[in-house]
Each structure stands twice: as C-alpha cells, then as structure tokens.
C-alpha cells in the first residue's frame, strides 16, 4: 500500500508539472503524463512556476523541489526543516516563498526560494498540529492555517 501511495504522489507531481508547463508531451506509452522519481513519499504539492514543483516529505522532515529542464533532464533538491521530526505537511507558494505547516513541530515554516533559508514561526496554541494552509492572494505574509 505504501508503495502505491508513493507512486500516485510521484505521478501527481508529473501531472501538475505538465499542467504548469502549459503543454503536454506524449510519453512513450501514449500517455499524457510524465513521471519523475523523487525521494520518500511526497504529501502535498505546489507549483511555483512552469517546470518547478515543490512538495513535502513528512517522514524525511524535508521540503523538496523538482525542476524539469527538458523531458529527460530534471533535478530534485531537498531542504531539511530545522525542527527535528516536525513533519512538514501542507505547503503553498507565494511571492518567492514556500509556506508550509509543521504538523508535529507546532509551527509554520517559510522557505525562501532563492536562498533556501528556512524561518519557523511557533504557534500560540500547544499541540495544534497544523495540517492545511493557504496564503491570501497577492500577499506574502497573510497566511491562514
């Protein structure tokens, strides 16, 4: 079951990437999907720009980025969340930042896309376990969770 979940998550990354590119290339088997292997088991995904998809890796305590430069060339980069075992869960892209929830860390995190620096913001409610979030359109600081 775990393997199927990882395969579906990887496939969804490919679907979002294809949609974000504004074009769909036919794969070898006549499919409209491209699949790219990523580490671990991705949980949530967000499209930053054409060819750039971000995802959470809760079990690895990381945020990942998939960048596709051609149908056969891509890179995967991971960023470790400073709070150990925080389980980053959901994420959104806004204005040069990836905002994410830290479910077990009881924090909201913000990754600066250019530098890779991560800032964390503690929540005032103990054991809140934030799982979902959104960023107000046109804002880089109005975060809802």
Short mmCIF file of C-alpha atoms in Angstrom, two decimals:
data_model
loop_
_atom_site.label_atom_id
_atom_site.label_comp_id
_atom_site.label_asym_id
_atom_site.label_seq_id
_atom_site.Cartn_x
_atom_site.Cartn_y
_atom_site.Cartn_z
CA UNK A 1 0.00 0.00 0.00
CA UNK A 2 2.82 2.44 0.89
CA UNK A 3 4.46 1.83 -2.49
CA UNK A 4 1.18 2.61 -4.30
CA UNK A 5 0.79 5.87 -2.36
CA UNK A 6 4.33 6.92 -3.29
CA UNK A 7 3.73 6.00 -6.95
CA UNK A 8 0.48 8.02 -7.03
CA UNK A 9 2.17 11.02 -5.39
CA UNK A 10 5.01 10.83 -7.92
CA UNK A 11 2.52 10.58 -10.75
CA UNK A 12 0.62 13.61 -9.43
CA UNK A 13 3.85 15.61 -9.42
CA UNK A 14 4.19 14.74 -13.09
CA UNK A 15 0.61 15.79 -13.84
CA UNK A 16 1.00 19.14 -12.09
CA UNK A 17 4.30 19.74 -13.79
CA UNK A 18 2.77 19.03 -17.21
CA UNK A 19 -0.15 21.35 -16.49
CA UNK A 20 2.12 24.11 -15.20
CA UNK A 21 4.24 23.91 -18.35
CA UNK A 22 1.23 24.81 -20.49
CA UNK A 23 1.97 21.87 -22.76
CA UNK A 24 1.61 18.12 -22.62
CA UNK A 25 4.15 15.87 -24.28
CA UNK A 26 3.22 12.31 -25.16
CA UNK A 27 5.16 9.76 -23.19
CA UNK A 28 6.47 6.55 -24.73
CA UNK A 29 3.32 4.56 -23.98
CA UNK A 30 0.92 7.09 -25.47
CA UNK A 31 0.16 8.68 -22.10
CA UNK A 32 -0.17 12.41 -21.46
CA UNK A 33 1.72 12.09 -18.19
CA UNK A 34 5.40 12.31 -17.38
CA UNK A 35 6.70 10.67 -14.24
CA UNK A 36 9.76 11.82 -12.28
CA UNK A 37 11.19 9.87 -9.33
CA UNK A 38 11.51 11.79 -6.07
CA UNK A 39 12.78 10.65 -2.66
CA UNK A 40 10.48 9.42 0.07
CA UNK A 41 6.72 9.73 -0.05
CA UNK A 42 5.55 13.21 -1.08
CA UNK A 43 2.48 14.51 0.75
CA UNK A 44 1.45 17.90 -0.67
CA UNK A 45 2.47 19.72 -3.83
CA UNK A 46 2.58 23.33 -5.04
CA UNK A 47 3.52 24.75 -8.43
CA UNK A 48 5.93 27.69 -8.24
CA UNK A 49 6.31 28.29 -11.98
CA UNK A 50 6.45 26.35 -15.23
CA UNK A 51 8.80 23.41 -14.72
CA UNK A 52 9.10 23.91 -10.90
CA UNK A 53 7.07 21.88 -8.42
CA UNK A 54 7.50 21.84 -4.62
CA UNK A 55 6.41 19.02 -2.30
CA UNK A 56 6.52 18.00 1.36
CA UNK A 57 8.29 14.90 2.65
CA UNK A 58 6.85 14.48 6.17
CA UNK A 59 8.70 11.29 7.09
CA UNK A 60 12.03 12.74 5.96
CA UNK A 61 11.33 16.13 7.63
CA UNK A 62 12.06 17.88 4.33
CA UNK A 63 10.67 20.14 1.63
CA UNK A 64 11.52 19.07 -1.93
CA UNK A 65 11.73 20.85 -5.27
CA UNK A 66 11.51 19.23 -8.72
CA UNK A 67 12.86 21.31 -11.63
CA UNK A 68 12.46 19.96 -15.16
CA UNK A 69 14.73 21.41 -17.85
CA UNK A 70 13.69 19.04 -20.66
CA UNK A 71 11.52 15.92 -20.99
CA UNK A 72 14.53 13.80 -19.94
CA UNK A 73 16.50 16.21 -17.73
CA UNK A 74 15.46 17.21 -14.21
CA UNK A 75 16.84 17.91 -10.73
CA UNK A 76 15.42 17.20 -7.30
CA UNK A 77 16.61 19.29 -4.35
CA UNK A 78 15.59 18.76 -0.73
CA UNK A 79 15.68 21.18 2.22
CA UNK A 80 15.68 19.85 5.79
CA UNK A 81 13.31 21.59 8.23
CA UNK A 82 15.28 22.90 11.27
CA UNK A 83 12.91 21.45 13.90
CA UNK A 84 13.54 17.70 14.10
CA UNK A 85 10.57 15.41 13.39
CA UNK A 86 8.25 18.35 12.65
CA UNK A 87 6.57 16.54 9.72
CA UNK A 88 6.02 19.28 7.11
CA UNK A 89 2.56 18.55 5.78
CA UNK A 90 0.93 21.18 3.52
CA UNK A 91 2.56 23.95 1.51
CA UNK A 92 1.77 26.95 -0.69
CA UNK A 93 3.88 29.17 -2.94
CA UNK A 94 3.57 32.97 -2.74
CA UNK A 95 5.89 35.73 -3.89
CA UNK A 96 9.21 33.94 -3.68
CA UNK A 97 8.41 31.89 -0.57
CA UNK A 98 7.21 28.39 0.15
CA UNK A 99 5.00 28.47 3.26
CA UNK A 100 4.41 25.12 4.98
CA UNK A 101 2.83 23.63 8.07
CA UNK A 102 4.90 21.69 10.59
CA UNK A 103 2.29 19.30 11.93
CA UNK A 104 4.24 17.79 14.83
CA UNK A 105 6.55 20.80 15.24
CA UNK A 106 3.54 23.00 16.02
CA UNK A 107 4.92 25.70 13.72
CA UNK A 108 4.50 27.39 10.38
CA UNK A 109 7.62 27.42 8.21
CA UNK A 110 8.72 29.69 5.37
CA UNK A 111 11.39 28.71 2.85
CA UNK A 112 12.94 31.48 0.76
CA UNK A 113 13.10 30.08 -2.78
CA UNK A 114 16.25 31.96 -3.86
CA UNK A 115 18.44 31.26 -0.81
CA UNK A 116 16.87 28.09 0.59
CA UNK A 117 16.80 29.67 4.05
CA UNK A 118 14.02 28.45 6.33
CA UNK A 119 12.32 30.56 9.02
CA UNK A 120 9.95 28.99 11.55
CA UNK A 121 7.09 30.59 13.49
CA UNK A 122 5.82 28.91 16.67
CA UNK A 123 2.05 28.68 17.13
CA UNK A 124 0.47 30.09 20.31
CA UNK A 125 -1.73 27.02 20.81
CA UNK A 126 0.10 23.98 22.14
CA UNK A 127 -0.31 20.73 20.18
CA UNK A 128 -2.26 22.49 17.40
CA UNK A 129 -0.86 20.11 14.73
CA UNK A 130 -1.48 22.41 11.70
CA UNK A 131 -2.21 20.39 8.58
CA UNK A 132 -3.74 22.71 5.98
CA UNK A 133 -2.93 26.24 4.93
CA UNK A 134 -3.43 28.97 2.36
CA UNK A 135 -1.82 32.31 1.54
CA UNK A 136 -4.05 35.28 0.75
CA UNK A 137 -3.85 36.11 -2.96
CA UNK A 138 -1.40 38.92 -3.68
CA UNK A 139 0.23 38.64 -0.25
CA UNK A 140 3.41 37.07 1.05
CA UNK A 141 2.57 37.48 4.76
CA UNK A 142 -1.17 36.78 5.19
CA UNK A 143 -1.10 33.05 5.94
CA UNK A 144 -4.15 31.06 7.04
CA UNK A 145 -3.88 27.62 8.64
#
